[in-house]
Short mmCIF file of N, CA and C in Angstrom, two decimals:
data_model
loop_
_atom_site.label_atom_id
_atom_site.label_comp_id
_atom_site.label_asym_id
_atom_site.label_seq_id
_atom_site.Cartn_x
_atom_site.Cartn_y
_atom_site.Cartn_z
N MET A 139 -45.82 53.45 -6.07
CA MET A 139 -44.93 52.58 -5.37
C MET A 139 -43.91 51.96 -6.33
N MET A 140 -42.70 51.91 -5.89
CA MET A 140 -41.62 51.37 -6.69
C MET A 140 -41.36 49.92 -6.30
N ASN A 141 -41.25 49.05 -7.30
CA ASN A 141 -40.98 47.63 -7.04
C ASN A 141 -39.49 47.37 -7.26
N LYS A 142 -38.75 47.08 -6.18
CA LYS A 142 -37.31 46.82 -6.30
C LYS A 142 -37.08 45.34 -6.55
N LYS A 143 -36.21 45.04 -7.49
CA LYS A 143 -35.83 43.66 -7.74
C LYS A 143 -34.48 43.42 -7.11
N GLY A 144 -34.33 42.25 -6.53
CA GLY A 144 -33.06 41.90 -5.89
C GLY A 144 -33.32 41.22 -4.56
N PHE A 145 -32.23 40.91 -3.89
CA PHE A 145 -32.31 40.19 -2.62
C PHE A 145 -31.93 41.13 -1.49
N THR A 146 -32.55 40.91 -0.37
CA THR A 146 -32.19 41.69 0.81
C THR A 146 -30.93 41.09 1.43
N LEU A 147 -30.33 41.84 2.31
CA LEU A 147 -29.12 41.37 2.99
C LEU A 147 -29.42 40.11 3.79
N MET A 148 -30.54 40.04 4.41
CA MET A 148 -30.92 38.87 5.21
C MET A 148 -31.08 37.63 4.33
N GLU A 149 -31.65 37.78 3.16
CA GLU A 149 -31.80 36.64 2.25
C GLU A 149 -30.44 36.13 1.77
N ILE A 150 -29.54 37.04 1.47
CA ILE A 150 -28.20 36.65 1.03
C ILE A 150 -27.46 35.93 2.15
N LEU A 151 -27.55 36.44 3.36
CA LEU A 151 -26.90 35.80 4.51
C LEU A 151 -27.49 34.42 4.78
N ALA A 152 -28.80 34.26 4.62
CA ALA A 152 -29.44 32.96 4.82
C ALA A 152 -28.94 31.95 3.80
N VAL A 153 -28.80 32.36 2.54
CA VAL A 153 -28.31 31.47 1.50
C VAL A 153 -26.85 31.09 1.78
N LEU A 154 -26.03 32.06 2.18
CA LEU A 154 -24.63 31.78 2.51
C LEU A 154 -24.53 30.83 3.70
N LEU A 155 -25.41 30.97 4.67
CA LEU A 155 -25.41 30.08 5.82
C LEU A 155 -25.74 28.65 5.41
N VAL A 156 -26.74 28.50 4.55
CA VAL A 156 -27.11 27.16 4.07
C VAL A 156 -25.95 26.54 3.29
N ILE A 157 -25.29 27.32 2.44
CA ILE A 157 -24.16 26.82 1.67
C ILE A 157 -23.03 26.40 2.61
N ALA A 158 -22.76 27.21 3.64
CA ALA A 158 -21.70 26.88 4.60
C ALA A 158 -22.01 25.58 5.34
N VAL A 159 -23.25 25.36 5.71
CA VAL A 159 -23.64 24.13 6.41
C VAL A 159 -23.46 22.92 5.50
N VAL A 160 -23.89 23.04 4.25
CA VAL A 160 -23.76 21.94 3.30
C VAL A 160 -22.29 21.61 3.06
N VAL A 161 -21.45 22.62 2.88
CA VAL A 161 -20.02 22.40 2.65
C VAL A 161 -19.38 21.75 3.87
N SER A 162 -19.74 22.23 5.06
CA SER A 162 -19.13 21.66 6.28
C SER A 162 -19.53 20.21 6.48
N MET A 163 -20.67 19.81 5.97
CA MET A 163 -21.09 18.41 6.07
C MET A 163 -20.46 17.56 4.96
N ALA A 164 -20.19 18.17 3.82
CA ALA A 164 -19.66 17.42 2.67
C ALA A 164 -18.16 17.16 2.77
N VAL A 165 -17.41 18.05 3.37
CA VAL A 165 -15.94 17.92 3.42
C VAL A 165 -15.51 16.62 4.10
N PRO A 166 -16.03 16.27 5.29
CA PRO A 166 -15.62 15.00 5.89
C PRO A 166 -15.99 13.78 5.05
N VAL A 167 -17.13 13.84 4.39
CA VAL A 167 -17.55 12.72 3.55
C VAL A 167 -16.59 12.57 2.37
N LEU A 168 -16.25 13.69 1.74
CA LEU A 168 -15.33 13.64 0.60
C LEU A 168 -13.94 13.17 1.05
N ARG A 169 -13.50 13.60 2.22
CA ARG A 169 -12.21 13.15 2.75
C ARG A 169 -12.24 11.64 2.99
N SER A 170 -13.33 11.15 3.55
CA SER A 170 -13.47 9.72 3.81
C SER A 170 -13.45 8.91 2.51
N VAL A 171 -14.12 9.42 1.51
CA VAL A 171 -14.14 8.75 0.20
C VAL A 171 -12.73 8.71 -0.38
N ARG A 172 -11.99 9.81 -0.24
CA ARG A 172 -10.61 9.86 -0.75
C ARG A 172 -9.74 8.82 -0.05
N TYR A 173 -9.90 8.67 1.27
CA TYR A 173 -9.12 7.67 2.01
C TYR A 173 -9.52 6.26 1.60
N GLU A 174 -10.79 6.03 1.35
CA GLU A 174 -11.24 4.70 0.92
C GLU A 174 -10.65 4.35 -0.45
N VAL A 175 -10.56 5.33 -1.33
CA VAL A 175 -9.97 5.11 -2.65
C VAL A 175 -8.49 4.76 -2.50
N LYS A 176 -7.76 5.53 -1.67
CA LYS A 176 -6.34 5.24 -1.42
C LYS A 176 -6.17 3.84 -0.82
N ASN A 177 -7.05 3.47 0.09
CA ASN A 177 -6.96 2.15 0.71
C ASN A 177 -7.20 1.05 -0.32
N GLY A 178 -8.13 1.27 -1.23
CA GLY A 178 -8.36 0.31 -2.32
C GLY A 178 -7.13 0.20 -3.22
N GLN A 179 -6.49 1.33 -3.49
CA GLN A 179 -5.27 1.31 -4.30
C GLN A 179 -4.15 0.57 -3.57
N ALA A 180 -4.09 0.75 -2.26
CA ALA A 180 -3.06 0.04 -1.47
C ALA A 180 -3.29 -1.47 -1.51
N LYS A 181 -4.54 -1.89 -1.46
CA LYS A 181 -4.84 -3.32 -1.55
C LYS A 181 -4.42 -3.88 -2.91
N ASN A 182 -4.70 -3.13 -3.95
CA ASN A 182 -4.32 -3.55 -5.30
C ASN A 182 -2.79 -3.62 -5.42
N ALA A 183 -2.10 -2.62 -4.89
CA ALA A 183 -0.63 -2.60 -4.93
C ALA A 183 -0.05 -3.75 -4.11
N ALA A 184 -0.66 -4.07 -2.97
CA ALA A 184 -0.19 -5.19 -2.15
C ALA A 184 -0.31 -6.50 -2.91
N HIS A 185 -1.40 -6.67 -3.64
CA HIS A 185 -1.59 -7.88 -4.44
C HIS A 185 -0.52 -7.97 -5.54
N LYS A 186 -0.25 -6.84 -6.20
CA LYS A 186 0.77 -6.83 -7.25
C LYS A 186 2.15 -7.13 -6.67
N LEU A 187 2.44 -6.60 -5.48
CA LEU A 187 3.73 -6.86 -4.84
C LEU A 187 3.85 -8.34 -4.49
N ALA A 188 2.77 -8.94 -3.98
CA ALA A 188 2.80 -10.36 -3.64
C ALA A 188 2.99 -11.21 -4.90
N GLN A 189 2.33 -10.83 -6.00
CA GLN A 189 2.52 -11.55 -7.26
C GLN A 189 3.97 -11.43 -7.75
N ALA A 190 4.55 -10.24 -7.61
CA ALA A 190 5.94 -10.04 -8.04
C ALA A 190 6.89 -10.88 -7.19
N VAL A 191 6.64 -10.94 -5.88
CA VAL A 191 7.49 -11.75 -5.00
C VAL A 191 7.39 -13.22 -5.39
N ARG A 192 6.16 -13.66 -5.64
CA ARG A 192 5.95 -15.07 -6.02
C ARG A 192 6.64 -15.38 -7.35
N THR A 193 6.50 -14.49 -8.32
CA THR A 193 7.13 -14.70 -9.62
C THR A 193 8.64 -14.70 -9.50
N TYR A 194 9.19 -13.74 -8.74
CA TYR A 194 10.63 -13.69 -8.55
C TYR A 194 11.13 -14.95 -7.84
N TYR A 195 10.37 -15.42 -6.89
CA TYR A 195 10.71 -16.65 -6.17
C TYR A 195 10.81 -17.83 -7.14
N GLN A 196 9.84 -17.92 -8.05
CA GLN A 196 9.83 -19.02 -9.01
C GLN A 196 10.97 -18.90 -10.02
N VAL A 197 11.22 -17.70 -10.52
CA VAL A 197 12.27 -17.49 -11.51
C VAL A 197 13.65 -17.73 -10.91
N SER A 198 13.86 -17.23 -9.70
CA SER A 198 15.19 -17.36 -9.08
C SER A 198 15.33 -18.64 -8.28
N ARG A 199 14.27 -19.39 -8.21
CA ARG A 199 14.23 -20.65 -7.45
C ARG A 199 14.64 -20.46 -6.00
N GLY A 200 14.00 -19.51 -5.36
CA GLY A 200 14.21 -19.36 -3.93
C GLY A 200 14.51 -17.97 -3.43
N GLY A 201 14.61 -16.98 -4.29
CA GLY A 201 14.92 -15.63 -3.84
C GLY A 201 13.69 -14.90 -3.33
N VAL A 202 13.73 -14.41 -2.10
CA VAL A 202 12.62 -13.65 -1.53
C VAL A 202 13.19 -12.43 -0.83
N PRO A 203 12.74 -11.21 -1.20
CA PRO A 203 13.22 -10.01 -0.52
C PRO A 203 12.51 -9.84 0.82
N ARG A 204 12.79 -10.75 1.73
CA ARG A 204 12.03 -10.82 2.97
C ARG A 204 12.43 -9.76 3.97
N GLY A 205 11.43 -9.35 4.76
CA GLY A 205 11.68 -8.44 5.86
C GLY A 205 12.05 -7.03 5.45
N GLN A 206 11.93 -6.72 4.18
CA GLN A 206 12.25 -5.37 3.73
C GLN A 206 10.97 -4.56 3.59
N SER A 207 11.05 -3.29 3.92
CA SER A 207 9.89 -2.41 3.86
C SER A 207 10.22 -1.18 3.03
N PHE A 208 9.17 -0.58 2.47
CA PHE A 208 9.32 0.71 1.81
C PHE A 208 8.00 1.46 1.86
N THR A 209 8.11 2.77 1.88
CA THR A 209 6.95 3.66 1.84
C THR A 209 7.10 4.51 0.59
N PRO A 210 6.23 4.35 -0.41
CA PRO A 210 6.39 5.06 -1.69
C PRO A 210 6.40 6.57 -1.58
N THR A 211 5.76 7.13 -0.54
CA THR A 211 5.72 8.58 -0.40
C THR A 211 6.95 9.14 0.28
N ALA A 212 7.81 8.29 0.84
CA ALA A 212 9.05 8.76 1.47
C ALA A 212 10.10 8.98 0.39
N ASP A 213 10.69 10.17 0.37
CA ASP A 213 11.67 10.50 -0.67
C ASP A 213 12.85 9.53 -0.70
N SER A 214 13.33 9.12 0.47
CA SER A 214 14.48 8.21 0.50
C SER A 214 14.11 6.86 -0.11
N ASP A 215 12.88 6.39 0.15
CA ASP A 215 12.45 5.12 -0.42
C ASP A 215 12.22 5.22 -1.93
N LYS A 216 11.73 6.38 -2.39
CA LYS A 216 11.57 6.57 -3.83
C LYS A 216 12.92 6.43 -4.53
N ALA A 217 13.93 7.07 -3.96
CA ALA A 217 15.25 7.06 -4.59
C ALA A 217 15.93 5.71 -4.47
N ASN A 218 15.84 5.07 -3.31
CA ASN A 218 16.60 3.85 -3.06
C ASN A 218 15.91 2.57 -3.53
N ILE A 219 14.60 2.54 -3.51
CA ILE A 219 13.91 1.29 -3.81
C ILE A 219 13.02 1.39 -5.02
N VAL A 220 12.08 2.30 -5.00
CA VAL A 220 11.06 2.35 -6.05
C VAL A 220 11.63 2.79 -7.39
N LEU A 221 12.49 3.79 -7.37
CA LEU A 221 13.06 4.29 -8.63
C LEU A 221 14.46 3.74 -8.86
N ALA A 222 14.66 2.47 -8.59
CA ALA A 222 15.97 1.84 -8.72
C ALA A 222 16.42 1.84 -10.17
N ALA A 223 17.71 1.98 -10.34
CA ALA A 223 18.29 1.97 -11.68
C ALA A 223 18.25 0.55 -12.25
N PRO A 224 18.16 0.42 -13.58
CA PRO A 224 18.16 -0.91 -14.18
C PRO A 224 19.37 -1.75 -13.81
N SER A 225 20.46 -1.10 -13.41
CA SER A 225 21.65 -1.87 -13.02
C SER A 225 21.40 -2.70 -11.77
N ALA A 226 20.34 -2.36 -11.02
CA ALA A 226 20.00 -3.13 -9.82
C ALA A 226 19.35 -4.47 -10.19
N CYS A 227 19.02 -4.63 -11.48
CA CYS A 227 18.44 -5.89 -11.95
C CYS A 227 19.58 -6.88 -12.15
N VAL A 228 19.71 -7.78 -11.22
CA VAL A 228 20.80 -8.74 -11.25
C VAL A 228 20.26 -10.10 -11.69
N ALA A 229 20.85 -10.66 -12.71
CA ALA A 229 20.43 -11.98 -13.17
C ALA A 229 20.77 -13.00 -12.09
N PRO A 230 19.94 -14.02 -11.91
CA PRO A 230 20.24 -15.04 -10.90
C PRO A 230 21.58 -15.73 -11.11
N SER A 231 22.06 -15.80 -12.33
CA SER A 231 23.39 -16.35 -12.56
C SER A 231 23.96 -15.70 -13.82
N GLU A 232 25.25 -15.87 -14.03
CA GLU A 232 25.90 -15.25 -15.18
C GLU A 232 25.38 -15.82 -16.49
N THR A 233 24.94 -17.05 -16.48
CA THR A 233 24.47 -17.68 -17.71
C THR A 233 23.01 -17.33 -18.01
N GLY A 234 22.34 -16.68 -17.05
CA GLY A 234 20.93 -16.36 -17.24
C GLY A 234 20.03 -17.47 -16.77
N ILE A 235 20.60 -18.60 -16.41
CA ILE A 235 19.81 -19.71 -15.88
C ILE A 235 19.70 -19.52 -14.37
N PRO A 236 18.49 -19.54 -13.84
CA PRO A 236 18.34 -19.32 -12.40
C PRO A 236 19.12 -20.34 -11.58
N LEU A 237 19.68 -19.86 -10.49
CA LEU A 237 20.39 -20.73 -9.58
C LEU A 237 19.41 -21.65 -8.86
N GLN A 238 19.90 -22.76 -8.34
CA GLN A 238 19.04 -23.66 -7.58
C GLN A 238 18.54 -22.99 -6.31
N LYS A 239 19.38 -22.19 -5.71
CA LYS A 239 19.02 -21.51 -4.48
C LYS A 239 19.74 -20.16 -4.48
N THR A 240 19.02 -19.08 -4.25
CA THR A 240 19.62 -17.77 -4.22
C THR A 240 20.35 -17.58 -2.90
N THR A 241 21.58 -17.14 -2.97
CA THR A 241 22.33 -16.86 -1.75
C THR A 241 22.44 -15.35 -1.60
N GLY A 242 22.62 -14.90 -0.38
CA GLY A 242 22.69 -13.46 -0.15
C GLY A 242 21.30 -12.88 -0.10
N SER A 243 21.22 -11.57 0.08
CA SER A 243 19.90 -10.96 0.22
C SER A 243 19.42 -10.42 -1.12
N VAL A 244 18.14 -10.56 -1.33
CA VAL A 244 17.46 -10.02 -2.50
C VAL A 244 16.80 -8.74 -2.04
N GLU A 245 16.94 -7.68 -2.80
CA GLU A 245 16.36 -6.41 -2.39
C GLU A 245 15.09 -6.12 -3.18
N ILE A 246 14.17 -5.41 -2.54
CA ILE A 246 12.91 -5.05 -3.19
C ILE A 246 13.17 -4.26 -4.46
N LYS A 247 14.21 -3.43 -4.46
CA LYS A 247 14.46 -2.61 -5.65
C LYS A 247 14.71 -3.47 -6.89
N GLN A 248 15.14 -4.72 -6.70
CA GLN A 248 15.32 -5.60 -7.86
C GLN A 248 13.97 -5.90 -8.51
N LEU A 249 12.92 -5.98 -7.73
CA LEU A 249 11.59 -6.24 -8.31
C LEU A 249 11.15 -5.10 -9.22
N PHE A 250 11.50 -3.87 -8.85
CA PHE A 250 11.18 -2.71 -9.69
C PHE A 250 12.12 -2.62 -10.88
N ALA A 251 13.41 -2.78 -10.63
CA ALA A 251 14.41 -2.64 -11.70
C ALA A 251 14.27 -3.71 -12.77
N CYS A 252 13.85 -4.90 -12.37
CA CYS A 252 13.73 -6.01 -13.32
C CYS A 252 12.37 -6.07 -14.01
N GLY A 253 11.50 -5.12 -13.70
CA GLY A 253 10.21 -5.05 -14.39
C GLY A 253 9.11 -5.88 -13.77
N TYR A 254 9.31 -6.43 -12.59
CA TYR A 254 8.24 -7.17 -11.92
C TYR A 254 7.17 -6.23 -11.38
N LEU A 255 7.58 -5.00 -11.06
CA LEU A 255 6.67 -4.00 -10.50
C LEU A 255 6.86 -2.68 -11.22
N SER A 256 5.81 -1.85 -11.17
CA SER A 256 5.86 -0.52 -11.76
C SER A 256 5.60 0.52 -10.68
N PHE A 257 6.34 1.60 -10.71
CA PHE A 257 6.18 2.67 -9.73
C PHE A 257 4.78 3.26 -9.78
N LYS A 258 4.15 3.27 -10.95
CA LYS A 258 2.82 3.89 -11.07
C LYS A 258 1.78 3.22 -10.18
N ASP A 259 2.00 1.96 -9.80
CA ASP A 259 1.06 1.26 -8.93
C ASP A 259 1.21 1.68 -7.46
N PHE A 260 2.32 2.34 -7.14
CA PHE A 260 2.60 2.69 -5.75
C PHE A 260 2.66 4.19 -5.50
N VAL A 261 2.74 4.97 -6.56
CA VAL A 261 2.93 6.41 -6.42
C VAL A 261 1.85 7.02 -5.51
N SER A 262 2.25 7.87 -4.65
CA SER A 262 1.40 8.64 -3.72
C SER A 262 0.61 7.80 -2.72
N LEU A 263 1.00 6.55 -2.49
CA LEU A 263 0.30 5.75 -1.49
C LEU A 263 0.98 5.91 -0.13
N PRO A 264 0.29 6.50 0.85
CA PRO A 264 0.89 6.71 2.18
C PRO A 264 0.80 5.46 3.05
N TYR A 265 1.40 4.39 2.59
CA TYR A 265 1.38 3.12 3.30
C TYR A 265 2.80 2.56 3.31
N THR A 266 3.09 1.72 4.29
CA THR A 266 4.38 1.03 4.35
C THR A 266 4.16 -0.41 3.93
N PHE A 267 4.84 -0.83 2.87
CA PHE A 267 4.73 -2.17 2.32
C PHE A 267 5.91 -3.00 2.83
N THR A 268 5.64 -4.16 3.41
CA THR A 268 6.70 -5.04 3.92
C THR A 268 6.57 -6.40 3.25
N VAL A 269 7.68 -6.92 2.75
CA VAL A 269 7.71 -8.25 2.15
C VAL A 269 8.18 -9.24 3.22
N CYS A 270 7.41 -10.31 3.40
CA CYS A 270 7.72 -11.34 4.40
C CYS A 270 8.15 -12.62 3.68
N ASP A 271 8.74 -13.52 4.41
CA ASP A 271 9.15 -14.81 3.85
C ASP A 271 8.14 -15.86 4.32
N PRO A 272 7.24 -16.29 3.44
CA PRO A 272 6.19 -17.22 3.85
C PRO A 272 6.61 -18.68 3.91
N ARG A 273 7.86 -18.97 3.57
CA ARG A 273 8.30 -20.37 3.56
C ARG A 273 8.30 -20.93 4.98
N PRO A 274 7.88 -22.18 5.14
CA PRO A 274 7.85 -22.80 6.48
C PRO A 274 9.23 -22.82 7.12
N GLY A 275 9.25 -22.59 8.42
CA GLY A 275 10.49 -22.68 9.18
C GLY A 275 11.40 -21.47 9.06
N GLN A 276 10.97 -20.43 8.36
CA GLN A 276 11.81 -19.24 8.21
C GLN A 276 11.58 -18.31 9.40
N ASP A 277 12.66 -17.73 9.88
CA ASP A 277 12.55 -16.73 10.93
C ASP A 277 11.97 -15.47 10.32
N MET A 278 11.11 -14.82 11.07
CA MET A 278 10.56 -13.55 10.62
C MET A 278 11.50 -12.45 11.10
N PRO A 279 12.25 -11.84 10.20
CA PRO A 279 13.22 -10.84 10.60
C PRO A 279 12.57 -9.52 11.01
N ASN A 280 11.27 -9.43 10.82
CA ASN A 280 10.58 -8.17 11.04
C ASN A 280 9.29 -8.46 11.80
N ASP A 281 9.03 -7.73 12.87
CA ASP A 281 7.81 -7.95 13.66
C ASP A 281 6.54 -7.68 12.85
N THR A 282 6.64 -6.88 11.81
CA THR A 282 5.49 -6.59 10.96
C THR A 282 4.91 -7.86 10.38
N CYS A 283 5.75 -8.84 10.10
CA CYS A 283 5.31 -10.08 9.46
C CYS A 283 4.67 -11.05 10.44
N LYS A 284 4.79 -10.81 11.73
CA LYS A 284 4.21 -11.70 12.74
C LYS A 284 2.79 -11.25 13.03
N LEU A 285 1.84 -11.87 12.35
CA LEU A 285 0.44 -11.48 12.51
C LEU A 285 -0.32 -12.55 13.28
N SER A 286 -1.12 -12.13 14.25
CA SER A 286 -1.91 -13.10 15.00
C SER A 286 -3.05 -13.65 14.15
N VAL A 287 -3.49 -12.88 13.14
CA VAL A 287 -4.59 -13.31 12.28
C VAL A 287 -4.12 -14.23 11.15
N ALA A 288 -2.81 -14.32 10.96
CA ALA A 288 -2.28 -15.11 9.85
C ALA A 288 -1.29 -16.14 10.39
N THR A 289 -1.72 -17.40 10.41
CA THR A 289 -0.84 -18.46 10.89
C THR A 289 -0.88 -19.64 9.93
N GLY A 290 0.09 -20.52 10.03
CA GLY A 290 0.11 -21.72 9.19
C GLY A 290 0.24 -21.36 7.72
N THR A 291 -0.69 -21.89 6.93
CA THR A 291 -0.65 -21.61 5.49
C THR A 291 -1.10 -20.19 5.17
N ASN A 292 -1.57 -19.47 6.17
CA ASN A 292 -1.96 -18.08 5.97
C ASN A 292 -0.83 -17.11 6.27
N THR A 293 0.39 -17.63 6.39
CA THR A 293 1.53 -16.75 6.65
C THR A 293 1.59 -15.69 5.56
N PRO A 294 1.77 -14.43 5.93
CA PRO A 294 1.71 -13.37 4.92
C PRO A 294 2.93 -13.33 4.01
N ILE A 295 2.68 -12.92 2.77
CA ILE A 295 3.74 -12.63 1.82
C ILE A 295 4.04 -11.14 1.88
N VAL A 296 2.98 -10.35 1.97
CA VAL A 296 3.09 -8.89 2.03
C VAL A 296 2.19 -8.39 3.15
N VAL A 297 2.70 -7.43 3.93
CA VAL A 297 1.90 -6.76 4.96
C VAL A 297 1.98 -5.27 4.68
N VAL A 298 0.82 -4.61 4.75
CA VAL A 298 0.74 -3.18 4.47
C VAL A 298 0.14 -2.47 5.68
N LYS A 299 0.84 -1.44 6.13
CA LYS A 299 0.34 -0.62 7.25
C LYS A 299 0.25 0.82 6.79
N GLY A 300 -0.79 1.49 7.25
CA GLY A 300 -0.99 2.89 6.88
C GLY A 300 0.04 3.79 7.54
N ALA A 301 0.49 4.78 6.79
CA ALA A 301 1.42 5.78 7.31
C ALA A 301 0.67 7.10 7.45
N ALA A 302 1.33 8.13 7.89
CA ALA A 302 0.70 9.44 8.02
C ALA A 302 0.11 9.85 6.67
N GLY A 303 -1.14 10.27 6.69
CA GLY A 303 -1.81 10.68 5.47
C GLY A 303 -2.73 9.63 4.89
N SER A 304 -2.83 8.48 5.55
CA SER A 304 -3.71 7.42 5.03
C SER A 304 -5.09 7.45 5.68
N GLY A 305 -5.34 8.40 6.55
CA GLY A 305 -6.65 8.53 7.21
C GLY A 305 -6.64 7.88 8.58
N ASP A 306 -7.46 8.41 9.49
CA ASP A 306 -7.48 7.92 10.88
C ASP A 306 -7.75 6.43 10.97
N LYS A 307 -8.63 5.93 10.14
CA LYS A 307 -8.99 4.50 10.19
C LYS A 307 -7.82 3.62 9.78
N TYR A 308 -6.96 4.10 8.88
CA TYR A 308 -5.91 3.27 8.31
C TYR A 308 -4.52 3.57 8.86
N ASP A 309 -4.31 4.74 9.42
CA ASP A 309 -2.99 5.14 9.93
C ASP A 309 -2.63 4.30 11.14
N VAL A 310 -1.52 3.56 11.05
CA VAL A 310 -1.12 2.63 12.11
C VAL A 310 -0.80 3.36 13.42
N SER A 311 -0.43 4.63 13.36
CA SER A 311 -0.16 5.36 14.59
C SER A 311 -1.46 5.70 15.33
N LYS A 312 -2.59 5.69 14.62
CA LYS A 312 -3.88 6.00 15.23
C LYS A 312 -4.75 4.76 15.42
N ASN A 313 -4.56 3.75 14.59
CA ASN A 313 -5.34 2.52 14.67
C ASN A 313 -4.37 1.35 14.48
N LYS A 314 -3.81 0.88 15.57
CA LYS A 314 -2.77 -0.16 15.52
C LYS A 314 -3.30 -1.51 15.04
N ASP A 315 -4.62 -1.69 15.07
CA ASP A 315 -5.19 -2.98 14.69
C ASP A 315 -5.42 -3.13 13.19
N TYR A 316 -5.38 -2.03 12.45
CA TYR A 316 -5.71 -2.13 11.03
C TYR A 316 -4.47 -2.39 10.19
N LEU A 317 -4.55 -3.40 9.34
CA LEU A 317 -3.51 -3.65 8.35
C LEU A 317 -4.10 -4.47 7.21
N ILE A 318 -3.38 -4.46 6.11
CA ILE A 318 -3.75 -5.22 4.92
C ILE A 318 -2.65 -6.26 4.75
N TYR A 319 -3.02 -7.48 4.37
CA TYR A 319 -1.99 -8.47 4.10
C TYR A 319 -2.44 -9.40 2.98
N VAL A 320 -1.46 -9.98 2.32
CA VAL A 320 -1.70 -10.97 1.28
C VAL A 320 -1.02 -12.24 1.75
N ASP A 321 -1.81 -13.31 1.90
CA ASP A 321 -1.23 -14.57 2.36
C ASP A 321 -0.94 -15.48 1.18
N GLN A 322 -0.60 -16.71 1.46
CA GLN A 322 -0.19 -17.63 0.40
C GLN A 322 -1.31 -18.01 -0.56
N SER A 323 -2.55 -17.74 -0.18
CA SER A 323 -3.66 -17.99 -1.10
C SER A 323 -3.76 -16.87 -2.15
N MET A 324 -2.90 -15.85 -2.00
CA MET A 324 -2.85 -14.68 -2.89
C MET A 324 -4.12 -13.84 -2.81
N LYS A 325 -4.82 -13.95 -1.71
CA LYS A 325 -6.01 -13.12 -1.49
C LYS A 325 -5.62 -11.95 -0.59
N VAL A 326 -6.11 -10.77 -0.95
CA VAL A 326 -5.86 -9.60 -0.13
C VAL A 326 -6.84 -9.62 1.03
N LYS A 327 -6.29 -9.54 2.24
CA LYS A 327 -7.15 -9.57 3.42
C LYS A 327 -6.96 -8.29 4.22
N ASP A 328 -7.95 -8.03 5.01
CA ASP A 328 -8.05 -6.78 5.74
C ASP A 328 -8.29 -7.16 7.20
N SER A 329 -7.49 -6.65 8.13
CA SER A 329 -7.63 -7.06 9.52
C SER A 329 -8.90 -6.54 10.18
N SER A 330 -9.60 -5.61 9.53
CA SER A 330 -10.82 -5.05 10.14
C SER A 330 -12.04 -5.90 9.86
N LYS A 331 -11.88 -6.94 9.02
CA LYS A 331 -13.05 -7.75 8.65
C LYS A 331 -12.93 -9.15 9.23
#
């Protein structure tokens, strides 16, 4: 009698079936983990944006790029806001001394151009970041800034909504209730908690 070494076709198919089942169960978990990581990065970026707005407000004595939004993954926003030329960095006054009150609109691209923010903190984040004006009595020029969960001293400085590619749980087109915001306490909050 001859003893053959090797696997039968049925054994190979059984192993391939087990591998296929394991992979099909692992892919959604890995995708979910990837979305959670992106969401954590978005929270960190929102905090940095709120800090930059606060610092710019203090330096310029009143300048806030309110009601402006940008999505780092959108090519037009990369060119117009995130990758702004240094010439977009405008001193608050010709003498370099901040004005008592900034007149005219302040643009988000100034925060990047003047070094308050770095593109590396926002790159590849499929979220829309909106800067709000948290000062009392200010009109909210953008409905994004009007949050039912944030009132009074909790008025948001930054609101973040998921865009396409941020995962079903975070994508505002699929889950309208989920958003991230940073209020005047400078704490990152999550509307799902």
